[in-house]
Amino acid sequence: MAETMTPLLDRIGRPADLRQLDKGDLRQLADELRVEMIDAVSVTGGHLGAGLGVVELTVALHYIFDTPDDRLIWDVGHQAYPHKILTERRDRIRSLRQGGGLAGFTKRAESNYDPFGAGHSSTSISAGLGMAAARDLAGKDNNVVAVIGDGAMSAGMAFEAMNNAGAMDSRMVVILNDNDMSIAPPVGAMSAYLARILSGKTYRSFRRLLKDLSRHLPESLQEKARQMEEYTRGFMTGGTLFEEMGFYYVGPIDGHNLDHLLPVLENVKKMQNGPVLVHVVTEKGHGYAPAEASDDKYHGVSKFNVVTGEQEKAAPSAPSYTGVFAEALIDEAARDDKVVAITAAMPSGTGLDKFAKAYPDRCFDVGIAEQHAVTFAAGLASEGFKPFAAIYSTFLQRAYDQVVHDVAVQNLPVRFAIDRAGLVGADGPTHAGSFDNAYLGTLPNMVMMAAADEAELKHMVATQVAFGEHPSALRYPRGEGVGIELPERGQVLEIGKGRIMREGGRVCLLSYGTRLAEAQLAADQLDAQGFRTSVVDARFMKPLDEALILRLAREHEVLLTLEEGAIGGFGSHVMHMLAENAMLESGLKCRALVLPDIYIDQDKPETMYDKAGLNAAQIIETVCGLLGVDGAPIEVIAPKAGA
Ligand SMILES: Cc1ncc(C[n+]2csc(CCOP(=O)(O)OP(=O)(O)O)c2C)c(N)n1
């Protein structure tokens, strides 16, 4: 036994060090690990509740399994902070989610101990099964362990993977981390089923559970397993659903009790036949009173005071786009009882928690199930309702076929409210909304608009409500608006018409979305240098305001498009249209400013925009390059306020 006061964590550089400890020391280690994580997240902000809930599980998994040779895959990856501390990254843990620092999720490029990167949910069983198949083909014998939450388990992909794993009878371990929480309370039949297992009538002792497990071991090991039965506690069993899918179900076991976790995992590791599901019950936010007491169990926090748990909240200078969207939709729903709203497990993230309070019967949280959310919305639309599918740009990627096949091909007027469009700061590339302009722009029937500010957002929500001929998509970014006054009521915009913000003459900045503020700032500077600059808000990407853009192309020497999205989006559509109209032979100098062809790591938004070349300084630089103006780049005088 280590001496009580020696920090064990200081002796753990990597899991191999952890495996040198006595089992009896692991409780102390887990406590130290929890304190270290709380302290680190208090200075960085980030996902806290999920990590707190898996501290003991993390210690137990690295103690029993031979990581990194045994593959340990964390679903979503937001609970992997304790894992990062134990796997050679403790010295950088206070750089979590910062520019140049550790990612907030698992990431292959970061460590050998992260065999699979994540950010989006419900991928771990599929990835693990692939690794298990690869192991078998290569004749190796390492273990594969996928840890997945009860929320993530609600997604179709998790079931597809279990279905396949059961049929392949592949040797892998799935740890179901059941904390009865997604970000919000979990929804759906799966969650109800897990609750039934926990409250089920078929009680079985921990002794029985180990006995059952030991029957699957080679005889030489059975005696050892029997010795472990001294860890007896009252426990229940269930898990028929998983058994029907071909898994050997073990549990439920207390995920904070190392005396339970260790022998079960030890036995499971020795089982050499077929997939095993270990149902572990944990508490999100465990071991930190402010987290345990809060409604969201501190799923995601800003910097906070460790003693009080009080989070730093900068006073917002303007309402958030998400908030404006929610208020606008509530407002519209008051006048139109066909307006309904759908979220895929993100009620607070999308603002639909407010809508649900106002209209509980007209708001649907379908769980982490974006594909289903979209087709469900299509069904509602087919019956004459006006469904708003509020889904982050990055998560809508998962439902692309549903957008194409169930919505666009059938021309069903589903209204997509695409939040977090563009760069997202600390969550990094897995969460960036970079591609929706490109992936929706190719679809016949789709009408696409982007809000340049929060007032525009309100108008566009009204426009979507009124427009029922085609599906429509409205994109808006993360964070606060520009502080513009909000109209009393959203006005219905004319579909496919842009607006001229200022008329210049020589240079035209044609913006789609919230980079408009940077375009204005750049135009101020260019004007001051004598380059008369027009600024135009395209408002719509589909249909394009062809007449307006062709006129702009004719009347200006330089035309720059601007958007917070990857190539293939607004700029590409404009260039294509100009080419079709033989405008590119006319001497017009044009460029499309888009997100670059790289994944931009997490950082402060301003730094990310600099990397992306989408700030006023780079707009000016590009214009000067096209005009062939020599000399020092023009200096941007003032940053735009509130953006
Ligand atoms: C495809 C996808 N949709 C939505 C999210 C947003 N999201 C992140 S964590 C989370 C809840 C996950 O719940 P669970 O799997 O139970 O893990 P817990 O946080 O409770 O540990 C959600 C909805 C996501 N990461 N991926």
XYZ file of C-alpha atoms and ligand atoms in Angstrom:
669
model
C 0.000 0.000 0.000
C 1.227 3.470 -0.778
C 1.534 5.931 2.024
C -1.673 7.858 2.399
C -0.291 11.275 1.632
C 1.864 10.395 -1.393
C 0.152 11.629 -4.549
C -0.073 8.467 -6.573
C -0.990 10.402 -9.674
C 2.499 11.912 -9.757
C 3.845 8.414 -10.332
C 1.612 7.717 -13.318
C 3.042 8.860 -16.626
C 1.309 6.158 -18.594
C -1.057 3.265 -17.972
C 1.836 0.810 -17.599
C 2.778 2.700 -14.392
C -0.795 2.421 -13.200
C -0.680 -1.329 -13.656
C 2.218 -1.486 -11.165
C -0.037 -0.293 -8.342
C -1.836 -2.537 -5.884
C -5.554 -2.813 -6.415
C -5.962 -1.293 -2.996
C -4.328 1.930 -4.168
C -6.677 2.516 -7.038
C -9.344 4.226 -4.938
C -6.858 6.890 -3.902
C -5.669 7.245 -7.469
C -9.222 7.739 -8.706
C -9.800 10.451 -6.108
C -6.640 12.268 -7.148
C -7.545 11.934 -10.794
C -10.946 13.469 -10.149
C -9.404 16.425 -8.306
C -6.877 16.936 -11.089
C -9.574 16.963 -13.739
C -11.784 19.385 -11.858
C -8.845 21.698 -11.364
C -7.835 21.523 -15.032
C -11.341 22.140 -16.391
C -11.815 25.009 -13.941
C -9.142 26.894 -15.892
C -9.958 25.729 -19.420
C -13.711 25.187 -19.377
C -15.026 22.211 -21.301
C -16.919 18.976 -20.805
C -16.820 18.161 -17.128
C -19.829 16.071 -16.098
C -19.178 13.126 -18.407
C -15.522 12.805 -17.377
C -16.378 12.981 -13.670
C -18.731 10.077 -14.175
C -16.091 7.778 -15.650
C -13.098 8.386 -13.384
C -13.278 4.945 -11.735
C -14.129 3.277 -15.029
C -11.107 4.916 -16.682
C -8.784 3.730 -13.912
C -10.254 0.225 -13.982
C -10.064 -0.104 -17.773
C -6.428 0.980 -17.949
C -5.606 -1.275 -14.982
C -7.172 -4.395 -16.443
C -6.573 -3.895 -20.142
C -3.201 -3.579 -21.758
C -3.598 -0.202 -23.427
C -2.581 0.924 -25.997
C -2.181 -2.599 -27.452
C -5.683 -3.307 -26.272
C -7.803 -0.754 -28.089
C -9.901 1.531 -25.901
C -12.435 3.633 -27.798
C -14.410 6.385 -26.110
C -17.683 7.290 -27.805
C -18.051 11.053 -28.482
C -14.722 11.466 -26.670
C -15.983 14.263 -24.421
C -15.545 12.029 -21.351
C -11.904 11.265 -22.133
C -10.218 13.938 -19.990
C -9.313 11.472 -17.178
C -8.091 9.109 -19.894
C -5.910 11.884 -21.294
C -4.427 12.572 -17.860
C -3.464 8.909 -17.460
C -2.102 8.557 -20.974
C 0.961 10.801 -21.177
C -0.964 14.063 -21.490
C -1.224 15.244 -17.903
C 1.409 17.933 -18.483
C -0.763 19.470 -21.201
C -4.168 18.954 -19.626
C -4.520 22.659 -18.840
C -4.269 23.376 -22.560
C -7.485 21.482 -23.292
C -9.560 23.086 -26.008
C -7.110 26.000 -26.368
C -5.214 26.973 -29.500
C -2.208 24.650 -29.883
C -3.408 22.565 -26.940
C -5.080 19.226 -26.425
C -8.297 18.577 -28.290
C -11.513 18.354 -26.299
C -12.204 14.916 -27.762
C -10.154 11.833 -28.531
C -7.877 12.333 -31.483
C -5.668 9.837 -33.278
C -3.011 12.410 -34.118
C -2.656 13.272 -30.439
C -1.827 9.920 -28.870
C -1.373 6.192 -29.461
C -3.822 5.745 -26.635
C -6.573 7.268 -28.812
C -7.012 4.541 -31.415
C -10.056 6.323 -32.820
C -10.987 10.002 -32.912
C -14.454 11.232 -32.119
C -16.665 14.233 -31.443
C -19.846 12.950 -33.013
C -21.600 10.223 -31.072
C -22.397 6.555 -31.514
C -19.424 5.557 -33.646
C -17.439 3.535 -31.112
C -18.994 0.100 -31.575
C -18.635 0.243 -35.360
C -15.026 1.381 -35.117
C -14.293 -1.224 -32.452
C -15.838 -3.974 -34.523
C -13.658 -2.956 -37.455
C -10.615 -3.126 -35.214
C -11.664 -6.538 -33.929
C -12.080 -7.824 -37.487
C -8.660 -6.401 -38.403
C -7.127 -8.079 -35.365
C -8.584 -11.425 -36.367
C -7.416 -11.082 -39.965
C -3.932 -10.161 -38.775
C -3.841 -13.104 -36.377
C -3.338 -10.895 -33.326
C -4.984 -11.353 -29.954
C -5.439 -7.899 -28.445
C -8.706 -6.827 -26.866
C -11.043 -4.161 -28.177
C -13.163 -2.148 -25.758
C -15.738 0.467 -26.789
C -17.244 2.718 -24.107
C -20.586 4.191 -25.129
C -23.134 6.275 -23.193
C -26.818 5.538 -22.837
C -27.530 8.701 -24.844
C -25.238 7.673 -27.683
C -26.754 4.207 -27.599
C -30.028 5.695 -28.880
C -28.580 6.364 -32.324
C -29.242 4.015 -35.206
C -25.565 3.553 -35.867
C -25.012 1.935 -32.460
C -27.728 -0.604 -33.263
C -26.354 -1.240 -36.724
C -23.007 -2.010 -35.136
C -24.448 -4.291 -32.444
C -26.501 -6.112 -35.026
C -23.355 -6.724 -37.026
C -21.203 -7.596 -34.011
C -23.728 -10.165 -32.825
C -23.865 -11.768 -36.261
C -20.069 -11.813 -36.608
C -19.723 -13.204 -33.102
C -16.680 -11.022 -32.891
C -14.640 -10.842 -29.695
C -15.045 -7.358 -28.368
C -16.269 -5.620 -25.235
C -18.863 -2.878 -25.213
C -19.134 -0.920 -21.986
C -22.530 0.734 -21.768
C -21.978 3.743 -19.518
C -25.494 4.305 -18.253
C -25.778 7.602 -16.377
C -29.389 8.172 -17.341
C -28.381 11.399 -19.023
C -27.676 12.602 -22.507
C -26.954 16.362 -22.483
C -30.540 16.765 -21.439
C -32.417 13.915 -19.763
C -32.439 11.017 -22.207
C -35.535 10.261 -24.238
C -36.944 7.223 -25.926
C -37.715 3.582 -25.496
C -34.064 2.607 -25.100
C -33.735 4.840 -22.082
C -36.947 3.452 -20.651
C -35.648 -0.070 -21.256
C -32.423 0.605 -19.378
C -34.414 2.065 -16.506
C -36.522 -1.100 -16.463
C -33.412 -3.241 -16.213
C -32.293 -1.230 -13.212
C -35.641 -1.459 -11.487
C -36.351 -4.992 -12.701
C -37.748 -7.737 -10.529
C -35.147 -10.320 -11.489
C -32.571 -9.682 -8.818
C -29.313 -11.528 -8.948
C -26.396 -11.234 -6.565
C -22.996 -9.962 -7.563
C -21.786 -13.433 -6.495
C -24.111 -15.016 -9.064
C -23.004 -12.565 -11.680
C -19.372 -13.520 -11.228
C -20.289 -17.211 -11.138
C -22.112 -16.848 -14.434
C -19.184 -15.034 -15.915
C -16.728 -17.639 -14.707
C -18.618 -20.348 -16.569
C -17.345 -18.745 -19.735
C -13.744 -18.996 -18.659
C -11.261 -21.790 -19.290
C -11.280 -24.258 -16.355
C -7.874 -23.207 -15.073
C -9.245 -19.742 -14.451
C -12.495 -20.766 -12.877
C -10.988 -21.218 -9.431
C -9.515 -17.723 -9.544
C -12.854 -16.344 -10.556
C -14.499 -18.132 -7.692
C -12.143 -16.372 -5.325
C -13.419 -13.079 -6.596
C -16.876 -13.896 -5.459
C -16.019 -12.479 -2.089
C -16.914 -9.128 -3.596
C -20.565 -9.719 -3.148
C -23.251 -7.081 -3.333
C -26.910 -7.157 -4.182
C -27.346 -6.663 -7.879
C -29.914 -7.216 -10.510
C -29.861 -8.433 -14.026
C -31.643 -7.974 -17.303
C -30.326 -7.225 -20.755
C -32.471 -9.485 -22.890
C -32.427 -7.002 -25.746
C -28.644 -7.132 -25.915
C -28.650 -10.895 -25.557
C -31.090 -11.186 -28.434
C -28.644 -9.189 -30.500
C -25.921 -11.723 -29.801
C -24.106 -10.091 -26.894
C -23.308 -11.706 -23.590
C -24.855 -9.224 -21.162
C -23.161 -8.507 -17.835
C -24.572 -6.169 -15.256
C -25.709 -3.788 -14.213
C -22.726 -2.979 -12.019
C -21.831 0.074 -9.978
C -19.396 2.060 -12.101
C -18.005 3.969 -9.134
C -17.166 0.868 -7.120
C -13.739 -0.436 -8.068
C -14.330 -3.625 -6.086
C -17.094 -4.400 -8.540
C -15.556 -3.076 -11.707
C -12.178 -4.789 -11.432
C -13.242 -8.442 -11.075
C -15.937 -8.099 -13.716
C -13.570 -6.526 -16.220
C -10.913 -9.094 -15.353
C -13.334 -11.905 -16.109
C -14.674 -10.273 -19.232
C -11.133 -9.865 -20.500
C -10.565 -13.573 -20.175
C -13.694 -14.524 -22.047
C -12.605 -15.490 -25.510
C -15.940 -15.988 -27.187
C -18.196 -13.433 -28.862
C -19.171 -9.879 -28.019
C -19.820 -8.906 -24.405
C -21.789 -5.921 -23.163
C -21.002 -4.703 -19.669
C -23.744 -2.475 -18.324
C -22.117 0.002 -15.963
C -24.195 2.422 -13.950
C -22.606 5.775 -13.220
C -23.631 9.222 -12.170
C -22.800 12.130 -14.453
C -20.869 14.765 -12.471
C -20.039 12.205 -9.742
C -17.825 13.330 -6.908
C -18.174 17.090 -7.411
C -21.126 18.513 -5.530
C -21.887 21.519 -7.794
C -21.965 19.210 -10.825
C -24.109 16.606 -9.118
C -26.553 19.293 -8.047
C -26.922 21.026 -11.400
C -29.605 20.085 -13.925
C -27.186 19.359 -16.748
C -24.604 17.776 -14.384
C -22.075 20.294 -15.746
C -22.124 18.670 -19.180
C -20.259 21.652 -20.575
C -18.890 24.476 -18.452
C -17.005 27.727 -18.811
C -14.123 28.448 -16.425
C -15.312 28.107 -12.855
C -14.444 28.579 -9.214
C -13.554 25.137 -7.856
C -14.804 25.896 -4.371
C -18.203 27.303 -5.250
C -18.641 25.755 -8.690
C -19.669 29.170 -9.965
C -19.016 29.550 -13.665
C -17.508 32.609 -15.304
C -20.057 34.095 -17.617
C -19.065 37.074 -19.697
C -21.998 39.471 -19.944
C -23.310 39.036 -23.484
C -23.150 42.167 -25.591
C -25.885 40.902 -27.869
C -28.384 38.042 -27.925
C -27.133 34.750 -29.322
C -28.216 33.585 -32.747
C -29.626 30.461 -31.123
C -31.707 32.552 -28.724
C -33.005 34.794 -31.503
C -33.940 31.765 -33.578
C -35.879 30.249 -30.672
C -37.735 33.479 -29.887
C -38.527 34.030 -33.556
C -39.914 30.530 -33.923
C -42.000 30.818 -30.768
C -43.362 34.084 -32.133
C -44.271 32.502 -35.466
C -45.789 29.456 -33.793
C -48.188 31.709 -31.904
C -49.733 32.735 -35.221
C -49.435 29.457 -37.075
C -50.377 26.208 -35.403
C -48.744 24.181 -38.177
C -45.298 25.227 -36.982
C -43.614 22.352 -35.142
C -40.012 21.837 -34.083
C -37.628 18.900 -33.932
C -34.318 18.473 -32.129
C -31.990 15.485 -32.026
C -31.032 15.512 -28.331
C -29.966 19.151 -28.374
C -32.886 21.053 -26.824
C -30.763 23.668 -25.070
C -28.096 23.861 -27.770
C -30.684 24.703 -30.413
C -32.863 26.864 -28.142
C -35.769 24.493 -28.599
C -35.996 23.972 -24.837
C -37.690 27.387 -24.822
C -39.973 26.392 -27.684
C -40.860 23.172 -25.831
C -41.862 25.205 -22.780
C -44.179 27.337 -24.883
C -45.488 24.497 -27.066
C -44.789 21.136 -25.433
C -46.991 19.216 -27.883
C -45.397 20.773 -30.907
C -41.763 20.095 -29.997
C -40.113 16.710 -30.535
C -36.823 15.629 -28.998
C -36.083 12.429 -30.895
C -32.809 11.537 -29.157
C -29.384 11.418 -30.785
C -30.883 10.395 -34.094
C -30.332 13.014 -36.788
C -31.212 10.663 -39.614
C -34.513 9.820 -38.046
C -35.101 13.477 -37.141
C -34.934 14.495 -40.792
C -37.220 11.756 -42.115
C -39.588 12.307 -39.195
C -39.729 15.969 -40.228
C -40.398 14.855 -43.809
C -43.336 12.819 -42.564
C -44.736 15.826 -40.731
C -44.289 17.984 -43.821
C -46.049 15.418 -45.985
C -49.122 15.892 -43.791
C -49.157 19.647 -44.142
C -47.216 20.674 -41.059
C -44.344 23.143 -41.097
C -41.543 21.262 -39.368
C -38.393 23.114 -38.312
C -35.574 20.597 -37.985
C -33.099 22.490 -35.796
C -29.815 20.651 -36.182
C -26.216 21.829 -36.008
C -24.498 21.960 -39.389
C -21.961 19.337 -38.312
C -24.591 16.855 -37.098
C -26.798 17.299 -40.157
C -23.952 15.711 -42.128
C -25.044 12.421 -40.645
C -28.491 12.736 -42.201
C -27.425 13.613 -45.714
C -29.209 10.785 -47.473
C -32.376 11.592 -45.576
C -32.082 15.230 -46.689
C -31.635 14.080 -50.289
C -33.951 11.118 -50.545
C -36.685 11.806 -48.036
C -36.866 15.585 -48.297
C -35.387 17.097 -51.451
C -36.309 14.442 -54.015
C -39.887 14.481 -52.759
C -39.829 18.273 -52.521
C -41.214 18.217 -49.000
C -41.089 21.621 -47.319
C -39.022 20.713 -44.297
C -37.449 23.827 -42.801
C -33.839 23.225 -41.761
C -32.564 25.548 -39.058
C -28.829 25.010 -39.259
C -27.152 26.233 -36.105
C -23.350 26.414 -35.502
C -22.772 27.048 -39.209
C -19.126 27.958 -39.686
C -16.200 27.773 -37.275
C -17.054 26.930 -33.691
C -13.978 27.741 -31.603
C -13.029 25.377 -28.764
C -14.900 22.315 -30.031
C -12.614 22.245 -33.057
C -12.834 20.584 -36.454
C -15.193 17.722 -35.604
C -17.847 20.274 -34.728
C -17.156 22.925 -37.357
C -20.086 23.676 -39.631
C -17.965 23.914 -42.752
C -19.753 21.881 -45.344
C -23.494 22.603 -45.380
C -23.262 25.209 -48.148
C -21.539 22.622 -50.303
C -23.574 19.565 -49.381
C -26.966 21.259 -49.628
C -26.096 23.445 -52.612
C -26.020 20.510 -54.989
C -29.609 19.521 -54.277
C -32.378 20.454 -56.680
C -35.406 21.916 -54.861
C -33.418 23.210 -51.895
C -33.806 26.885 -51.052
C -30.863 28.205 -49.039
C -30.391 31.356 -47.046
C -27.910 32.629 -44.486
C -28.520 35.283 -41.868
C -26.063 38.177 -41.894
C -27.149 39.347 -38.432
C -29.782 38.553 -35.839
C -32.434 40.822 -37.383
C -31.980 38.984 -40.657
C -32.328 35.721 -38.793
C -35.719 36.795 -37.551
C -36.819 37.756 -41.072
C -35.574 34.471 -42.440
C -37.456 32.386 -39.881
C -40.605 34.233 -40.947
C -39.663 33.591 -44.578
C -39.275 29.880 -43.948
C -42.646 29.693 -42.227
C -44.304 31.428 -45.172
C -42.492 29.516 -47.878
C -43.917 26.065 -48.483
C -43.070 25.320 -52.113
C -39.733 23.696 -51.423
C -37.567 22.560 -48.536
C -35.501 25.413 -47.180
C -32.314 25.735 -45.166
C -31.330 28.674 -42.999
C -27.814 28.834 -41.606
C -26.559 30.912 -38.707
C -23.454 30.724 -36.561
C -22.537 29.945 -33.003
C -22.347 32.798 -30.532
C -23.665 36.299 -30.179
C -25.134 38.486 -32.865
C -23.813 41.914 -33.783
C -26.136 43.762 -31.432
C -28.432 45.151 -34.109
C -31.933 46.146 -33.049
C -34.423 43.343 -33.541
C -37.590 43.986 -35.487
C -40.865 43.594 -33.643
C -41.835 40.952 -36.131
C -39.951 39.014 -38.819
C -40.729 40.159 -42.371
C -41.125 37.648 -45.178
C -38.266 38.151 -47.646
C -38.520 37.709 -51.369
C -36.973 34.349 -52.200
C -33.701 34.622 -54.123
C -33.173 38.358 -53.711
C -30.092 39.948 -52.198
C -29.711 43.421 -50.707
C -27.205 46.127 -51.407
C -25.654 47.491 -48.241
C -23.570 50.193 -49.894
C -22.795 51.163 -53.461
C -19.160 51.719 -54.366
C -17.960 51.377 -57.887
C -14.669 49.598 -58.296
C -14.682 46.757 -55.777
C -17.642 44.589 -54.794
C -17.727 42.421 -51.679
C -20.542 39.924 -52.046
C -21.164 38.234 -48.715
C -23.291 35.258 -47.711
C -23.905 35.125 -43.961
C -22.330 36.803 -40.967
C -18.989 37.665 -42.542
C -20.915 40.674 -43.812
C -19.645 42.660 -40.816
C -16.043 41.964 -41.869
C -16.916 42.961 -45.422
C -18.237 46.285 -44.115
C -15.115 46.819 -42.103
C -12.905 46.006 -45.080
C -14.981 48.336 -47.258
C -14.439 51.195 -44.800
C -10.704 50.749 -45.133
C -10.762 50.298 -48.885
C -12.932 53.387 -49.295
C -10.511 55.323 -47.117
C -7.742 54.291 -49.537
C -9.755 55.506 -52.486
C -11.061 52.161 -53.718
C -14.797 52.695 -53.889
C -16.302 49.515 -52.541
C -19.804 48.074 -52.750
C -21.006 45.660 -50.103
C -23.821 43.285 -50.915
C -25.588 40.752 -48.726
C -26.609 37.886 -51.003
C -29.097 36.582 -48.432
C -29.819 33.564 -50.663
C -27.415 31.037 -52.063
C -30.179 29.087 -53.777
C -31.673 30.492 -55.856
C -28.930 33.010 -56.535
C -29.957 36.561 -57.278
C -28.588 36.191 -60.778
C -29.753 39.549 -62.095
C -28.144 41.390 -59.214
C -24.885 39.441 -59.334
C -24.559 39.827 -63.105
C -25.066 43.564 -62.750
C -22.459 43.720 -59.992
C -20.066 41.748 -62.184
C -20.584 44.168 -65.044
C -20.186 47.284 -62.948
C -17.133 46.397 -60.858
C -13.519 45.655 -61.565
C -13.170 43.284 -58.606
C -15.782 40.890 -57.245
C -15.084 38.950 -54.079
C -17.443 36.439 -52.558
C -17.264 35.744 -48.872
C -18.691 32.911 -46.805
C -17.925 30.842 -43.734
C -17.980 27.537 -45.540
C -15.804 25.232 -47.594
C -15.294 25.284 -51.351
C -18.317 24.089 -53.270
C -20.691 26.518 -51.596
C -21.819 30.054 -52.293
C -18.657 31.236 -54.039
C -18.560 28.175 -56.269
C -22.178 28.715 -57.269
C -21.503 32.362 -58.070
C -18.400 31.520 -60.139
C -20.293 28.836 -62.004
C -23.127 31.206 -62.795
C -20.699 33.900 -63.953
C -18.929 31.387 -66.196
C -22.238 30.225 -67.645
C -22.986 33.834 -68.492
C -19.576 34.384 -70.085
C -18.698 36.944 -67.425
C -15.322 35.426 -66.626
C -13.976 36.367 -70.056
C -14.850 40.008 -69.499
C -11.790 41.007 -67.524
C -13.603 40.829 -64.213
C -11.219 39.981 -61.411
C -12.999 37.662 -59.042
C -12.155 35.388 -56.154
C -14.123 33.276 -53.699
C -13.024 33.527 -50.079
C -13.956 30.249 -48.404
C -12.711 28.100 -45.558
C -9.362 26.627 -46.586
C -8.903 22.985 -47.537
C -7.674 21.987 -44.081
C -9.307 21.094 -40.753
C -8.688 24.082 -38.531
C -7.891 23.037 -34.962
C -9.643 24.560 -31.977
C -8.701 28.118 -31.109
C -10.120 31.538 -30.349
C -12.600 32.396 -33.112
C -10.649 35.465 -34.269
C -7.483 33.396 -34.678
C -9.414 30.768 -36.587
C -10.808 33.402 -38.955
C -7.287 34.673 -39.496
C -6.145 31.152 -40.362
C -9.118 30.846 -42.663
C -8.352 34.167 -44.328
C -11.834 35.493 -43.626
C -11.062 38.606 -41.578
C -11.154 42.163 -42.944
C -7.359 42.269 -43.197
C -7.282 39.324 -45.568
C -10.221 40.621 -47.578
C -8.293 43.841 -48.093
C -5.127 41.916 -48.934
C -6.948 39.893 -51.582
C -8.527 42.986 -53.100
C -5.184 44.784 -53.199
C -3.598 41.741 -54.823
C -6.250 41.725 -57.529
C -5.923 45.455 -58.093
C -2.170 45.102 -58.292
C -1.682 47.687 -55.585
C 1.861 47.632 -54.224
C 3.114 48.509 -50.814
C 2.251 47.586 -47.302
C -1.104 45.960 -46.714
C -3.709 48.347 -45.456
C -4.052 48.202 -41.729
C -7.425 47.431 -40.256
C -8.214 50.184 -37.787
C -10.922 48.841 -35.503
C -12.191 45.344 -34.834
C -15.895 45.020 -35.381
C -17.934 45.292 -32.240
C -19.796 42.422 -30.703
C -19.149 39.786 -33.355
C -24.176 12.752 -33.861
C -24.145 13.630 -32.640
N -25.258 14.294 -32.275
C -25.237 15.095 -31.190
C -24.120 15.230 -30.436
C -24.076 16.190 -29.247
N -23.811 15.476 -28.019
C -22.597 15.421 -27.439
S -22.554 14.533 -26.043
C -24.204 14.218 -26.161
C -24.864 13.397 -25.100
C -24.274 12.050 -25.041
O -24.916 11.327 -24.023
P -24.274 9.984 -23.529
O -23.843 9.159 -24.679
O -25.235 9.354 -22.581
O -22.954 10.434 -22.789
P -22.792 11.266 -21.427
O -22.503 12.685 -21.820
O -24.053 11.141 -20.636
O -21.652 10.624 -20.753
C -24.761 14.807 -27.295
C -26.183 14.762 -27.666
C -22.977 14.518 -30.862
N -21.806 14.610 -30.222
N -23.025 13.730 -31.953
